Amino acid sequence: MRVTFCTRYDGFLWRGGAETQAEQTAIALRQQGIEVEFFTPFSEHVGDIVHFFGLYEHYLPVAEYCRSRHVPIIVSTIFYHSIDTLSHLYRALRWAILSRVGRLPHKRFRLLRLADVLLPNSQAEAWQLRKLFNIPPEKIHVIPNGVELRFAQSDPSCFREKYQIDTDFILNVGRIEKRKNQLRLIEAVRSLGIPLVIIGNPAGNDYYLRCNRIKDEQTFFIPHIEHTDPLLASAYAACRVFALPSLLETPGIAALEAGLSGARLVVTPIGGAREYFGDYATYVNPRSVKSIRDSIATAWNRTHNPEQQIEHLKQFSWHNVAVQTASIYQEVLRQ
């Protein structure tokens, strides 16, 4: 079986969760004997199946090519729409109404109709696909996001020695941007008197400058660390609390990695995180500085069983993700 993966054309410049998902799924599928190639502007052929990651308008020409040649289309939707504001709720209601009369305004949503199978990362995401876009449930199969098991063997000493950190601290990993919510995180942590380490590059200067203006002497910015660098795994293992109070995650792969390293977790509930972390995380209202502060204080002091947490999260290994994905491929080809 040969599968072609399509990712956002500029995705690997930023390397977010979607790119990690595609890359790690490809590695795990190859270990099962499935040939995986990535689509590029120079691609002249596609595989037996084409698997898209995310909903992007520029996928449409490739998807329509596949449909015209009867090549099955799989889409990992990586989609979740927050409805915590009136404008978000209005947009959701509009999509729900227009989808039922065949008049969805966004071209990128045409991919949902062209696909043979949709693979959301959570039941919460699957529910939204059904309700917002009128997708029949038999077209949807939930495949969870994954995590590399190597993070369960992380050594904290490497990170502590490099940055001369000998105290407990809070860690946040991700692009510095509004969705990741570092501004509220910094404001929340200031009154706790606990060191905060943020690893990531700014997505834009304006938001980063706002974060920099309100930080105190116990907030530290560290530039992006490559995902394969042992220093990143060491940072997860070194922190006492990993905080990802994003406005939206589906869910954050960084939180899975930190959890597998044994860190206490504070995460957003928006986007399906409860299905992954259950009682092993503390959940915040990401729009409330007080909620973020209180949740971090609770996680900091709560009874913690890292071994039990690690065993729970091992079920989300990329190997297990690939086994489930390969099963979907085989079923689609049989049909």
XYZ file of C-alpha atoms in Angstrom:
335
model
C 0.000 0.000 0.000
C 1.284 3.463 -0.932
C -0.143 6.526 0.815
C 0.436 10.180 -0.072
C 0.393 12.684 2.806
C -0.619 16.291 2.139
C 0.356 18.924 4.705
C 0.050 22.697 4.726
C 2.484 24.058 2.129
C 4.284 26.304 4.654
C 3.670 24.093 7.680
C 7.225 22.911 8.216
C 8.442 26.506 8.384
C 6.463 26.761 11.651
C 6.266 23.057 12.570
C 3.133 22.981 14.658
C 1.106 20.067 15.961
C -0.325 19.154 12.534
C 3.161 18.721 11.099
C 4.259 16.627 14.069
C 1.137 14.493 13.678
C 1.811 13.889 9.978
C 5.517 13.228 10.453
C 5.147 10.820 13.381
C 2.217 8.992 11.779
C 4.323 8.493 8.645
C 7.220 7.067 10.662
C 4.948 4.647 12.534
C 3.136 3.540 9.344
C 6.439 2.832 7.592
C 7.391 0.595 10.496
C 4.289 -1.449 9.610
C 5.379 -1.791 5.999
C 3.189 0.931 4.512
C 4.899 3.190 1.989
C 4.328 6.875 2.832
C 5.360 9.826 0.687
C 4.711 13.548 1.125
C 3.070 15.515 -1.672
C 5.193 18.356 -3.097
C 4.820 20.757 -6.059
C 6.988 18.300 -8.014
C 4.785 15.273 -7.354
C 3.576 13.681 -10.600
C 1.560 10.859 -9.055
C -0.337 10.084 -5.867
C -0.602 6.859 -3.919
C -3.414 4.366 -3.426
C -4.804 6.757 -0.793
C -4.271 10.474 -0.205
C -4.315 11.605 3.420
C -4.749 15.331 4.150
C -3.827 16.899 7.503
C -5.999 19.886 8.373
C -8.629 21.795 6.421
C -6.956 24.168 3.967
C -8.309 25.732 0.779
C -5.130 25.007 -1.183
C -5.782 21.252 -0.787
C -8.832 21.459 -3.076
C -7.090 21.010 -6.468
C -5.353 17.868 -5.187
C -8.581 16.563 -3.641
C -10.517 17.174 -6.850
C -7.770 15.412 -8.829
C -8.142 12.418 -6.490
C -11.924 12.414 -6.800
C -11.749 12.480 -10.622
C -9.472 9.424 -10.564
C -11.309 7.556 -7.808
C -8.401 7.761 -5.364
C -9.732 7.522 -1.780
C -9.435 10.696 0.292
C -8.760 10.639 4.050
C -8.754 13.859 6.087
C -7.387 14.300 9.598
C -9.536 17.348 10.247
C -7.570 18.856 13.172
C -10.520 21.187 13.665
C -12.293 22.556 16.690
C -14.375 25.712 16.905
C -14.606 27.418 20.274
C -18.065 28.809 21.112
C -17.052 30.751 24.229
C -17.890 34.166 22.746
C -21.015 35.504 21.017
C -19.192 35.970 17.714
C -17.943 32.368 17.823
C -21.433 31.123 18.643
C -22.944 33.136 15.778
C -20.410 31.682 13.338
C -21.126 28.137 14.537
C -24.890 28.607 14.136
C -24.364 30.070 10.672
C -22.255 27.091 9.594
C -24.821 24.658 11.011
C -27.673 26.305 9.091
C -25.820 26.776 5.797
C -24.423 23.240 5.820
C -27.954 21.872 5.855
C -28.928 23.813 2.720
C -25.671 23.094 0.878
C -24.322 26.626 1.030
C -21.264 26.548 3.278
C -19.324 29.756 2.556
C -15.729 28.527 3.017
C -13.993 26.659 0.204
C -11.902 24.774 2.736
C -15.053 23.072 4.041
C -15.593 21.498 0.607
C -12.856 19.088 1.634
C -15.269 17.636 4.199
C -17.666 16.683 1.371
C -14.967 15.338 -0.948
C -13.427 13.085 1.716
C -14.283 9.405 1.999
C -13.370 9.328 5.697
C -12.754 12.022 8.310
C -10.373 11.340 11.216
C -10.929 13.808 14.080
C -8.664 13.607 17.138
C -11.439 13.419 19.732
C -15.120 12.691 20.259
C -15.608 16.412 20.911
C -14.207 17.211 17.464
C -16.349 14.459 15.903
C -19.451 15.959 17.523
C -18.678 19.350 16.007
C -18.183 17.861 12.550
C -21.612 16.251 12.777
C -23.452 19.249 14.214
C -21.721 22.155 12.442
C -21.287 20.578 9.006
C -24.006 17.921 8.886
C -21.499 15.117 8.336
C -23.004 11.614 8.597
C -21.561 9.736 11.586
C -20.563 6.681 9.514
C -18.047 8.891 7.662
C -16.250 9.803 10.915
C -13.701 7.669 12.798
C -11.911 9.117 15.831
C -8.129 8.590 15.768
C -6.376 10.185 18.768
C -3.311 12.340 18.571
C -0.089 10.581 19.512
C 3.047 10.914 21.581
C 6.555 9.446 21.327
C 7.250 6.991 24.122
C 10.826 8.277 24.388
C 9.506 11.138 26.517
C 8.831 8.641 29.319
C 12.622 8.273 29.732
C 13.430 11.995 29.879
C 16.341 13.156 32.050
C 15.890 16.570 33.756
C 19.611 17.150 34.405
C 20.504 18.235 30.855
C 18.090 21.185 30.854
C 18.821 22.196 34.453
C 22.573 22.242 33.863
C 22.411 24.192 30.601
C 20.188 26.953 32.010
C 21.419 26.812 35.617
C 17.938 26.142 37.029
C 18.024 24.453 40.424
C 14.468 25.196 41.602
C 11.017 23.944 40.616
C 9.385 25.908 37.808
C 6.387 26.141 35.480
C 6.949 25.342 31.801
C 5.095 26.401 28.667
C 6.118 25.189 25.194
C 4.699 26.575 21.966
C 4.698 29.480 19.551
C 4.265 32.764 21.386
C 0.904 33.856 20.044
C -2.582 34.847 21.116
C -4.046 31.327 20.788
C -1.371 29.876 23.084
C -2.337 32.544 25.635
C 1.098 33.252 27.148
C 0.083 36.826 28.019
C -2.552 35.687 30.528
C -0.226 32.920 31.721
C 2.514 35.417 32.563
C 0.051 37.684 34.340
C -1.329 34.750 36.340
C 2.063 33.437 37.442
C 3.487 36.806 38.534
C 1.552 36.806 41.811
C 2.558 33.211 42.625
C 6.256 33.956 42.948
C 7.160 30.853 40.917
C 9.634 30.824 37.995
C 8.040 30.513 34.559
C 9.953 29.227 31.529
C 8.475 29.731 28.056
C 10.094 27.844 25.174
C 9.143 28.983 21.677
C 9.554 31.623 19.012
C 7.183 34.556 18.537
C 4.559 34.119 15.820
C 4.484 37.923 15.599
C 6.319 40.766 17.290
C 3.317 42.640 18.711
C 2.076 39.841 20.968
C 5.603 38.931 22.046
C 6.347 42.558 22.988
C 3.174 42.681 25.099
C 4.290 39.530 26.904
C 7.761 40.945 27.406
C 6.421 44.193 28.867
C 4.475 42.509 31.678
C 6.947 39.772 32.607
C 8.970 39.964 35.817
C 12.473 38.769 36.681
C 11.192 35.224 37.217
C 9.843 34.807 33.680
C 12.324 33.452 31.135
C 11.997 33.162 27.360
C 14.009 30.447 25.607
C 14.034 30.231 21.793
C 12.466 27.271 20.037
C 14.144 23.929 20.755
C 13.974 21.341 17.964
C 11.503 18.564 18.646
C 14.184 15.892 18.279
C 16.626 17.683 20.603
C 16.974 15.784 23.934
C 17.001 19.205 25.593
C 13.252 19.563 24.965
C 12.461 16.226 26.621
C 14.761 17.240 29.485
C 12.826 20.502 29.940
C 9.559 18.564 30.269
C 11.091 16.261 32.882
C 12.638 19.166 34.808
C 9.449 21.217 35.306
C 7.074 20.711 38.222
C 4.014 21.976 36.304
C 3.485 22.117 32.559
C 0.934 24.819 31.704
C -0.875 25.001 28.360
C -3.842 27.322 29.011
C -4.461 27.885 25.290
C -7.693 29.300 23.942
C -7.927 26.072 21.925
C -5.997 22.783 21.556
C -6.957 19.569 19.741
C -5.276 18.642 22.119
C -1.713 19.932 22.497
C 0.954 17.355 21.614
C 3.295 19.278 23.919
C 0.983 18.504 26.850
C 1.041 14.800 25.962
C 4.846 14.891 25.839
C 5.096 16.730 29.156
C 2.592 14.369 30.756
C 4.550 11.355 29.549
C 7.633 12.938 31.132
C 5.798 12.954 34.467
C 4.980 16.662 34.821
C 1.843 17.898 36.563
C -0.493 19.253 33.888
C -2.589 22.417 33.611
C -4.420 22.488 30.275
C -7.333 24.055 28.453
C -10.491 21.931 28.301
C -11.412 23.488 24.939
C -10.711 20.991 22.159
C -11.040 17.544 23.698
C -8.232 17.410 26.270
C -10.399 15.710 28.900
C -10.620 12.625 26.665
C -6.845 12.267 26.892
C -5.871 13.412 30.364
C -8.959 12.656 32.437
C -8.239 13.243 36.132
C -4.493 13.552 35.523
C -4.784 17.239 34.589
C -6.150 20.447 36.083
C -8.389 22.351 33.636
C -8.574 26.127 33.303
C -10.856 28.777 31.906
C -8.252 30.172 29.480
C -9.879 33.603 29.336
C -9.613 34.082 33.108
C -6.283 35.080 34.670
C -7.673 34.083 38.070
C -8.636 30.617 36.825
C -5.161 30.089 35.357
C -3.523 31.251 38.591
C -5.744 29.104 40.808
C -5.349 26.043 38.572
C -1.559 26.299 38.602
C -1.557 26.669 42.401
C -3.798 23.607 42.683
C -1.627 21.531 40.345
C 1.545 22.684 42.104
C 0.344 21.333 45.444
C -1.798 18.367 44.409
C -0.890 14.759 45.163
C 0.872 13.418 42.114
C 1.481 9.879 40.869
C 3.718 10.300 37.796
C 4.120 6.549 37.184
C 0.354 6.040 36.965
C -0.003 9.086 34.726
C 2.723 7.833 32.399
C 1.107 4.407 32.081
C -2.224 6.047 31.248
C -0.716 8.210 28.497
C 1.234 5.373 26.867
C -1.996 4.265 25.187
C -1.577 7.283 22.876
C 1.695 6.059 21.360
C 2.235 6.751 17.669
C 2.396 2.988 17.150
C -1.193 2.654 18.389
C -2.234 5.644 16.276
C -0.673 4.042 13.181
C -2.367 0.676 13.822
C -5.767 2.386 13.949
C -4.969 4.520 10.885
C -3.809 1.524 8.850
C -7.045 -0.276 9.718
C -9.019 2.648 8.265
C -6.895 2.592 5.101
C -7.550 -1.117 4.586
C -11.286 -0.693 5.109
C -11.443 2.205 2.637
C -9.574 0.202 -0.017
C -11.882 -2.784 0.520
C -14.895 -0.556 -0.068
